[in-house]
Short mmCIF file of C-alpha atoms in Angstrom, two decimals:
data_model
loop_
_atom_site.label_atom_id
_atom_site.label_comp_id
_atom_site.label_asym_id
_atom_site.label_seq_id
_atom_site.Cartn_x
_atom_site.Cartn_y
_atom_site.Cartn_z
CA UNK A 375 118.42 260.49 159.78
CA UNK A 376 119.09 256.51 159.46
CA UNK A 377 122.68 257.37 157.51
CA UNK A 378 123.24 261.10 157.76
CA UNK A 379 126.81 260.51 155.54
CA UNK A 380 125.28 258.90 153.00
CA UNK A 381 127.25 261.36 150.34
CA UNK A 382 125.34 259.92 147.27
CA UNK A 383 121.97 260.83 148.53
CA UNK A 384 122.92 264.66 149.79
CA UNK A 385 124.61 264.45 145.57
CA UNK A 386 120.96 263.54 144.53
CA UNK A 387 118.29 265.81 146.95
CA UNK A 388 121.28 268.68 145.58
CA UNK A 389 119.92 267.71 142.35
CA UNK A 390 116.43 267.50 142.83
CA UNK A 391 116.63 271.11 144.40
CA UNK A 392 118.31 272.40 141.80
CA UNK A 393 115.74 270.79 139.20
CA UNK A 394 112.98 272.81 141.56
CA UNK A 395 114.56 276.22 141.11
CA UNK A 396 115.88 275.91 144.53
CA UNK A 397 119.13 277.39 144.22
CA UNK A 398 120.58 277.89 147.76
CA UNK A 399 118.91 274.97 148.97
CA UNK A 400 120.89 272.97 146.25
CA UNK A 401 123.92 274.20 146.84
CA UNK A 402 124.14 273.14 150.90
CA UNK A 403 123.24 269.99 149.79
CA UNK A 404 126.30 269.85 147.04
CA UNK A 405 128.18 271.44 149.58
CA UNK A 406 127.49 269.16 152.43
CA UNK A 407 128.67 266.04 150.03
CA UNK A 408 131.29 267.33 148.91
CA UNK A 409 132.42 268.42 153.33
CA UNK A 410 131.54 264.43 153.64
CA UNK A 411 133.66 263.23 150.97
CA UNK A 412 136.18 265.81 148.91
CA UNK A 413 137.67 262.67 146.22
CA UNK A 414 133.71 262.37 145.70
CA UNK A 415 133.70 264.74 142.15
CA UNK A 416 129.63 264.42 140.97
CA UNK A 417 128.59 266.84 143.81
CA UNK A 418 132.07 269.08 142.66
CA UNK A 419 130.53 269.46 138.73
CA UNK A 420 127.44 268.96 139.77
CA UNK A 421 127.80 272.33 142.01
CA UNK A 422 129.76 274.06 139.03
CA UNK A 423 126.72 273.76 136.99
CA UNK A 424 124.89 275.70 139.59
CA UNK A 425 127.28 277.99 140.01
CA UNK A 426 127.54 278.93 136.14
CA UNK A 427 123.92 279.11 136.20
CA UNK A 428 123.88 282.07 138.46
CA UNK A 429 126.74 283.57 136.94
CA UNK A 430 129.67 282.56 139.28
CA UNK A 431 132.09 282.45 136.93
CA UNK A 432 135.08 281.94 138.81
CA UNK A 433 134.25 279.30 141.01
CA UNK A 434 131.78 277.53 138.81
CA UNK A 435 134.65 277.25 136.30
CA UNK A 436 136.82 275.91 138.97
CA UNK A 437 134.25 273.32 140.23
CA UNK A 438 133.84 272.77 136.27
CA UNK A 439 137.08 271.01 136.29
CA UNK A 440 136.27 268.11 138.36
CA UNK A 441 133.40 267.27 135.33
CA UNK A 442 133.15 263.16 134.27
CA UNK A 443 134.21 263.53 130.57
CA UNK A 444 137.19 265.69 131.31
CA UNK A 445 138.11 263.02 133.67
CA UNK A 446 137.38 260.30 131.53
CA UNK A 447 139.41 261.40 128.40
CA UNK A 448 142.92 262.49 131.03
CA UNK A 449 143.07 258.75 132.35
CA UNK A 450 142.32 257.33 128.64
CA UNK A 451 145.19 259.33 127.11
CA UNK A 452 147.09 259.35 130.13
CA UNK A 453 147.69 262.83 130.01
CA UNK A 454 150.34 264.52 132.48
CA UNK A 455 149.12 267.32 134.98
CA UNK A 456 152.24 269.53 134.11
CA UNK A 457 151.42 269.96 130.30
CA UNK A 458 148.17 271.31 131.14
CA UNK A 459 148.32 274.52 129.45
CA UNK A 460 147.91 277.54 132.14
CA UNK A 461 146.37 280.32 129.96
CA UNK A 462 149.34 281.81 129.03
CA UNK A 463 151.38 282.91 126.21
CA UNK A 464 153.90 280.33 125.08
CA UNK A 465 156.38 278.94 122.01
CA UNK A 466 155.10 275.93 121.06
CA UNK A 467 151.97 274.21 119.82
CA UNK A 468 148.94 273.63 121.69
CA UNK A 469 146.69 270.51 121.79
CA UNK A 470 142.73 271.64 122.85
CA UNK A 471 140.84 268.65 123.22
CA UNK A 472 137.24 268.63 122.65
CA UNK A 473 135.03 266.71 124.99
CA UNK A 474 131.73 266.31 125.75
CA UNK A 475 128.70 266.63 123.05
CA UNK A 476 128.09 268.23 119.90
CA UNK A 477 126.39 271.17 121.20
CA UNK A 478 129.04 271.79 123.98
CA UNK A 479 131.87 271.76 121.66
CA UNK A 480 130.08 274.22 119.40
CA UNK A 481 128.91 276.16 122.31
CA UNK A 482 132.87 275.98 123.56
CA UNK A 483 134.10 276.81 119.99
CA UNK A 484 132.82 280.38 120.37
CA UNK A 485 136.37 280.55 122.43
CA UNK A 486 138.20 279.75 119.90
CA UNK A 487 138.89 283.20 118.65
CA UNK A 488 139.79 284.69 122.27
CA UNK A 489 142.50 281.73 122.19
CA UNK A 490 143.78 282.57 118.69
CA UNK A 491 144.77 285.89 120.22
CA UNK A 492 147.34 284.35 122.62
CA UNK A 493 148.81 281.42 120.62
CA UNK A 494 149.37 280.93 116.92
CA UNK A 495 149.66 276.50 116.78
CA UNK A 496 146.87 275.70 117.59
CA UNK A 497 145.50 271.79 117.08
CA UNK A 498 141.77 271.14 118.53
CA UNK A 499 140.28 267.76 118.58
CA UNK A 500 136.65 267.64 117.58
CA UNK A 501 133.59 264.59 117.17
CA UNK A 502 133.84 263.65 113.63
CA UNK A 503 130.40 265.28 112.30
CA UNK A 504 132.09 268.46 112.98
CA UNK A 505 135.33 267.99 111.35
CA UNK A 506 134.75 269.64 107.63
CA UNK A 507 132.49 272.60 109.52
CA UNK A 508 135.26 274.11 111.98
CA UNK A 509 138.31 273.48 109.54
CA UNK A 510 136.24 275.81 107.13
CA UNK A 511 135.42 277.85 110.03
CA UNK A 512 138.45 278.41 111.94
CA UNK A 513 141.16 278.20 108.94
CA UNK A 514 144.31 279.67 111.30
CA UNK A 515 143.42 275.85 113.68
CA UNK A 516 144.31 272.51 112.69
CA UNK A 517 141.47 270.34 113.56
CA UNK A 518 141.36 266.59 113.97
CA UNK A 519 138.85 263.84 114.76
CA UNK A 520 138.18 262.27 118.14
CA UNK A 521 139.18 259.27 116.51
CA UNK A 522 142.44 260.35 115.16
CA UNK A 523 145.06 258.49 116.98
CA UNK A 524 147.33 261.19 118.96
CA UNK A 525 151.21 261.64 119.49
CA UNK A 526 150.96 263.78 122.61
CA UNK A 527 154.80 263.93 122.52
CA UNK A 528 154.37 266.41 119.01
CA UNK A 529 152.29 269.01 121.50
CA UNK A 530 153.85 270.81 124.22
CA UNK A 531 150.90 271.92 126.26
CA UNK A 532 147.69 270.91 126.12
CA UNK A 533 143.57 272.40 127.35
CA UNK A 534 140.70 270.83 127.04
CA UNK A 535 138.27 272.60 125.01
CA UNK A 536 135.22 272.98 128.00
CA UNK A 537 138.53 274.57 130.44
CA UNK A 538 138.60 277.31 127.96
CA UNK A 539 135.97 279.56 130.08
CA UNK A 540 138.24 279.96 133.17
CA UNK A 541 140.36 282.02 130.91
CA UNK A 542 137.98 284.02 128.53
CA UNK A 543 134.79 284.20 130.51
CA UNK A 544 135.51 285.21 133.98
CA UNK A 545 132.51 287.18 134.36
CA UNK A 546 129.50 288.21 132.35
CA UNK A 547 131.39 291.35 130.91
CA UNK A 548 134.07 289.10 128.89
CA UNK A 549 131.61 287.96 127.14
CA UNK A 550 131.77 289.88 123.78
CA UNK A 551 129.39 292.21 122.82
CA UNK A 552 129.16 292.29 119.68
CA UNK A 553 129.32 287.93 119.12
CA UNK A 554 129.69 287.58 115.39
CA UNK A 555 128.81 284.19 113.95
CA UNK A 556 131.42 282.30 113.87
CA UNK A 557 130.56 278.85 111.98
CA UNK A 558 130.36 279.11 107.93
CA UNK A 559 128.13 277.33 105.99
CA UNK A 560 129.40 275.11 103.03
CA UNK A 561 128.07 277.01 99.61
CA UNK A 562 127.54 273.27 97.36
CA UNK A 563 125.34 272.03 100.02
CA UNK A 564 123.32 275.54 100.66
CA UNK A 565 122.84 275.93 96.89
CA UNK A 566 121.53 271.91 97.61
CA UNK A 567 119.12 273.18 100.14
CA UNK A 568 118.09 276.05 98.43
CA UNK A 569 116.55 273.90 95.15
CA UNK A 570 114.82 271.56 97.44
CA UNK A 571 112.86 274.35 99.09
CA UNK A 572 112.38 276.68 96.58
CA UNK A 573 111.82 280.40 95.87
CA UNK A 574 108.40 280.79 97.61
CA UNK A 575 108.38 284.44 99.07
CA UNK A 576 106.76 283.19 102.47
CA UNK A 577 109.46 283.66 105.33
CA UNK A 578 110.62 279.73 106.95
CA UNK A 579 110.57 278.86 110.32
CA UNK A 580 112.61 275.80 111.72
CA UNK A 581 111.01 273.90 114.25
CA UNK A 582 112.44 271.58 116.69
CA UNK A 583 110.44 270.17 119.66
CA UNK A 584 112.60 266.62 120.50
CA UNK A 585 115.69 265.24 122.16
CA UNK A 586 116.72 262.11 122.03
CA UNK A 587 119.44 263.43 124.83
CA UNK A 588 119.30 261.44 128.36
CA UNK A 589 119.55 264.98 129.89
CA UNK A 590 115.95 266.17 131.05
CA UNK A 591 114.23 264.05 128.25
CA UNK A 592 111.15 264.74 129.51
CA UNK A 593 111.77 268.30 130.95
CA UNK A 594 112.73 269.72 127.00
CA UNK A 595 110.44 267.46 124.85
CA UNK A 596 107.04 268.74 123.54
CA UNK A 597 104.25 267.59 121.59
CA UNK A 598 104.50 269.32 118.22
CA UNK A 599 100.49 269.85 118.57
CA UNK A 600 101.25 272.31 121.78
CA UNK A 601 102.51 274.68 118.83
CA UNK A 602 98.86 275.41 117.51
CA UNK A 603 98.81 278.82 117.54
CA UNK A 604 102.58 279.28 115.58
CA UNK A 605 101.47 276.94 113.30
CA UNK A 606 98.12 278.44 112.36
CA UNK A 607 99.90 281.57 111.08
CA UNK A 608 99.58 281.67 107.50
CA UNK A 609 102.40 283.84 106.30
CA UNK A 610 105.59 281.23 107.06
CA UNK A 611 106.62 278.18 105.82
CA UNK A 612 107.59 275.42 108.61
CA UNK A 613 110.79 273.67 108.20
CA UNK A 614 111.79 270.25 109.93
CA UNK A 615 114.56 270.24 111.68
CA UNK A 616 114.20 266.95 113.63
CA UNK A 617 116.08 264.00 113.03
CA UNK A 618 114.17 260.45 113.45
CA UNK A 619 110.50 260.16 112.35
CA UNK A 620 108.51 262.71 112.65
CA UNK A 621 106.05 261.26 110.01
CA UNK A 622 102.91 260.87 112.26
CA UNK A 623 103.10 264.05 114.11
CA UNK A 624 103.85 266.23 110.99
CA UNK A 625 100.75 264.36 109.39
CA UNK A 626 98.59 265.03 112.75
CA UNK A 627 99.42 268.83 111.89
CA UNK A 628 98.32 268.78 108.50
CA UNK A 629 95.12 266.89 109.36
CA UNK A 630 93.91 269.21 112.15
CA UNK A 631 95.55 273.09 111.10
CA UNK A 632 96.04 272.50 107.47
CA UNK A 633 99.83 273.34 108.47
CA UNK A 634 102.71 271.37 106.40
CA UNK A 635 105.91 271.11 108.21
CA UNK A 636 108.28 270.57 105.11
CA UNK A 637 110.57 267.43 105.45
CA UNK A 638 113.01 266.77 103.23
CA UNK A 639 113.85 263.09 103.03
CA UNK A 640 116.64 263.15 101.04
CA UNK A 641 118.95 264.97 104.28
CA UNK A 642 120.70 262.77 106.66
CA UNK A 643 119.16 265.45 109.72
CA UNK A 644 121.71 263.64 112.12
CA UNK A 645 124.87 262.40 110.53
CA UNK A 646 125.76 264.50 108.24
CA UNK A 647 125.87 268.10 109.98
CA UNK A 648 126.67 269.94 107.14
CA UNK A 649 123.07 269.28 105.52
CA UNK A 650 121.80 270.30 108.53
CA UNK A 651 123.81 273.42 108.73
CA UNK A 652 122.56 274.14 105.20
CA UNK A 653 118.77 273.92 106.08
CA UNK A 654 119.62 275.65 109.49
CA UNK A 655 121.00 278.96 107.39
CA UNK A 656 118.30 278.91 105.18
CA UNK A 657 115.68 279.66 107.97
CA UNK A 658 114.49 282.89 108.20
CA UNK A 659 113.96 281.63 111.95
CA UNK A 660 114.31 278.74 114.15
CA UNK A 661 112.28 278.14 117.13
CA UNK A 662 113.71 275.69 119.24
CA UNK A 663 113.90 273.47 122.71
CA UNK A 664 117.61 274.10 124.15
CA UNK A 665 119.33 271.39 121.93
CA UNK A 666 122.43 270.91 119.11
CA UNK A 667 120.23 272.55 116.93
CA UNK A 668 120.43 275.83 119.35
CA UNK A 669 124.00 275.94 119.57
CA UNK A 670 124.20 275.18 115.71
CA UNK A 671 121.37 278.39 114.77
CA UNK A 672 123.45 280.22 117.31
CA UNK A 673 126.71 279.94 115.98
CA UNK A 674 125.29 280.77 112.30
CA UNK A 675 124.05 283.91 113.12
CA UNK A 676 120.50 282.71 112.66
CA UNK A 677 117.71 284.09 115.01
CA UNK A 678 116.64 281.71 117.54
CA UNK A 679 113.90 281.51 120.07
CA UNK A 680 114.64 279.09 122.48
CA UNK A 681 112.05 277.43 124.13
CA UNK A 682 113.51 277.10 127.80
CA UNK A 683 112.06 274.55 130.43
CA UNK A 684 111.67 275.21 134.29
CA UNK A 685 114.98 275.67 135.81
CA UNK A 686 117.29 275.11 132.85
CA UNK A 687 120.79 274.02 132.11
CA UNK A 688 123.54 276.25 133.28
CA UNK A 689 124.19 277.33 129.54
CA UNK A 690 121.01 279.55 129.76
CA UNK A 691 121.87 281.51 132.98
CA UNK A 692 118.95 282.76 135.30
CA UNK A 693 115.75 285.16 134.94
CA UNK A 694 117.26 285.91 131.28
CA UNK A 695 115.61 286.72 128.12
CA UNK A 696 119.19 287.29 125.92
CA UNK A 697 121.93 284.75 125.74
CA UNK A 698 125.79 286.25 126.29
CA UNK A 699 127.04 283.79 124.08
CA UNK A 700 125.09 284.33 121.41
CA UNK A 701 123.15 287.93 120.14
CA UNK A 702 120.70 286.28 117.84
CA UNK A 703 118.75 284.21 120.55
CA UNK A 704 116.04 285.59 122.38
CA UNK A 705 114.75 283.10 125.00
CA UNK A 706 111.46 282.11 126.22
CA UNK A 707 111.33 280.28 129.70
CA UNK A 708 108.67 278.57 131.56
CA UNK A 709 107.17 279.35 134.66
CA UNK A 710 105.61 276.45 136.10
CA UNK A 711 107.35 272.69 134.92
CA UNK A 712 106.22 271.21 132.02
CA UNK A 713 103.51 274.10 131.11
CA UNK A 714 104.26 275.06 127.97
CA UNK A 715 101.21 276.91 126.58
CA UNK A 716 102.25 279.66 128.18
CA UNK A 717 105.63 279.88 126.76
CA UNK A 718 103.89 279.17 123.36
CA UNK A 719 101.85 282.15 123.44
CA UNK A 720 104.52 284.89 123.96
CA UNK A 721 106.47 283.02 121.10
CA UNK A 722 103.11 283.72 119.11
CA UNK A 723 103.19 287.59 120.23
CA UNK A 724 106.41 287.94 119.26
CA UNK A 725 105.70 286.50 115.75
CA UNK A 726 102.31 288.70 115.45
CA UNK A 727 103.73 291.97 116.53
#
């Protein structure tokens, strides 16, 4: 009432809407910044989030564009508006740079095969954990590091890596049916995982319950004890999947249930992804919050329950219990924020039954 074109604070109640489940009422707000002040772009991505989340492909994809990291990395390599690659066929070679985090350009990578269809030179810039995975992965793409200095003069076009969706996921039905997984494990290190857990014939379960990720902290997180009845079930082995200290919580476990959640010291969980890919693919199961760990079970071909907070990231749709962009998850959402009990117990009947 005091400053009704205050665009920053229509950008924010937007997001607080959204974060309520309240969809339409979100998206006047977004829309009403956005009226006040079109060079403003958080309300613009902010909106395509909201948009992808209810399966509004087209313009969420759109509204995608105006996202901070995209914008970010085009002023830092000064990158020129007419190279931008348009989706077509062309002669020439093709720079796709990756951007945002780990889990997005894994989650993004599941493109990379649709794009393989249409051009043959293919270069993709990835984060640096991720390097020796996708080159064994994808062996028709030249992959580079983040931090690999760049001579945009030997590309002709160039995409970045989350723009891929405008052209290969226009709507929920180009989404393929049949996903196969599309990241490959590296043998030395799985044979490396395999002797540190051993032949036991109990089926393992990977748990992760953390993020250290600024994004809904607090929404995703949950006390490992909330996991009681899972953990009671004597027929699986428990697998740590976390990385940082989980020493007093796994110990808490053990104390009260009797339950050991294996740790393996000896695996750098967070640096070196390939360990973690090994321990990932030797899970029978993983049971997860939405997190890299997700993406990375997803993109093995590992099952994966996903343990989905209220009103969750675009990535996860609406009022589903599959994921289009990857057949092996099965997800559990809350109903009421922060109640996880709830969601705990189904993942518990699904286990039992």
């Amino acid at each position: 009432a005091i400053k009704p074109d205050f665009v920053e604070a229509h950008n924010n109640i937007g997001l607080t809407l959204q974060k309520q489940g309240k969809y339409e009422e979100a998206t006047v707000s977004f829309n009403k910044a956005i009226s006040l002040n079109p060079n403003f772009n958080e309300p613009r991505y902010n909106l395509s989030y909201l948009q992808l989340t209810r399966e509004n492909f087209i313009e969420g994809w759109e509204n995608h564009e105006h996202r901070k990291a995209k914008n970010i990395l085009f002023k830092k390599l000064n990158l020129k508006n007419e190279k931008i690659w348009n989706g077509k066929k062309f002669n020439g070679k093709l720079l796709v740079l990756g951007e945002q985090g780990l889990g997005d350009q894994i989650l993004f990578s599941s493109m990379l095969n649709d794009l393989l269809n249409i051009q043959k030179d293919i270069t993709v810039t990835v984060e640096e954990r991720l390097l020796s995975l996708l080159k064994r992965s994808f062996k028709k793409i030249t992959f580079l590091s983040d931090k690999s200095k760049l001579d945009l003069e030997n590309f002709d076009k160039y995409i970045f890596l989350g723009s891929l969706g405008k052209f290969f996921r226009k709507s929920i039905k180009s989404f393929p049916k049949n996903q196969k997984p599309f990241l490959t494990p590296d043998l030395t290190t799985l044979n490396k995982i395999k002797n540190y857990l051993g032949n036991k014939p109990l089926k393992k379960i990977g748990l992760s319950w953390q993020t250290s990720s600024p994004n809904n902290r607090m929404g995703r997180n949950i006390p490992l004890k909330i996991f009681e009845p899972i953990l009671k079930l004597n027929e699986y082995r428990f697998i740590d999947l976390q990385y940082g200290d989980t020493t007093l919580e796994r110990s808490s476990v053990k104390n009260t249930y009797g339950t050991e959640i294996i740790h393996i010291n000896n695996l750098n969980y967070k640096d070196d992804i390939e360990e973690l890919v090994g321990l990932v693919t030797e899970c029978d199961l993983v049971i997860t919050i939405p997190n890299f760990t997700t993406q990375l079970a997803g993109a093995l071909g590992v099952p994966v329950f996903v343990l989905l907070p209220f009103a969750s990231d675009w990535r996860w749709f609406l009022n589903r219990s599959d994921s289009p962009w990857y057949p092996n998850i099965k997800l559990f959402r809350q109903k009421r924020f922060e109640e996880w009990t709830s969601v705990i117990n189904k993942v518990y009947k699904n286990l039992i039954h």
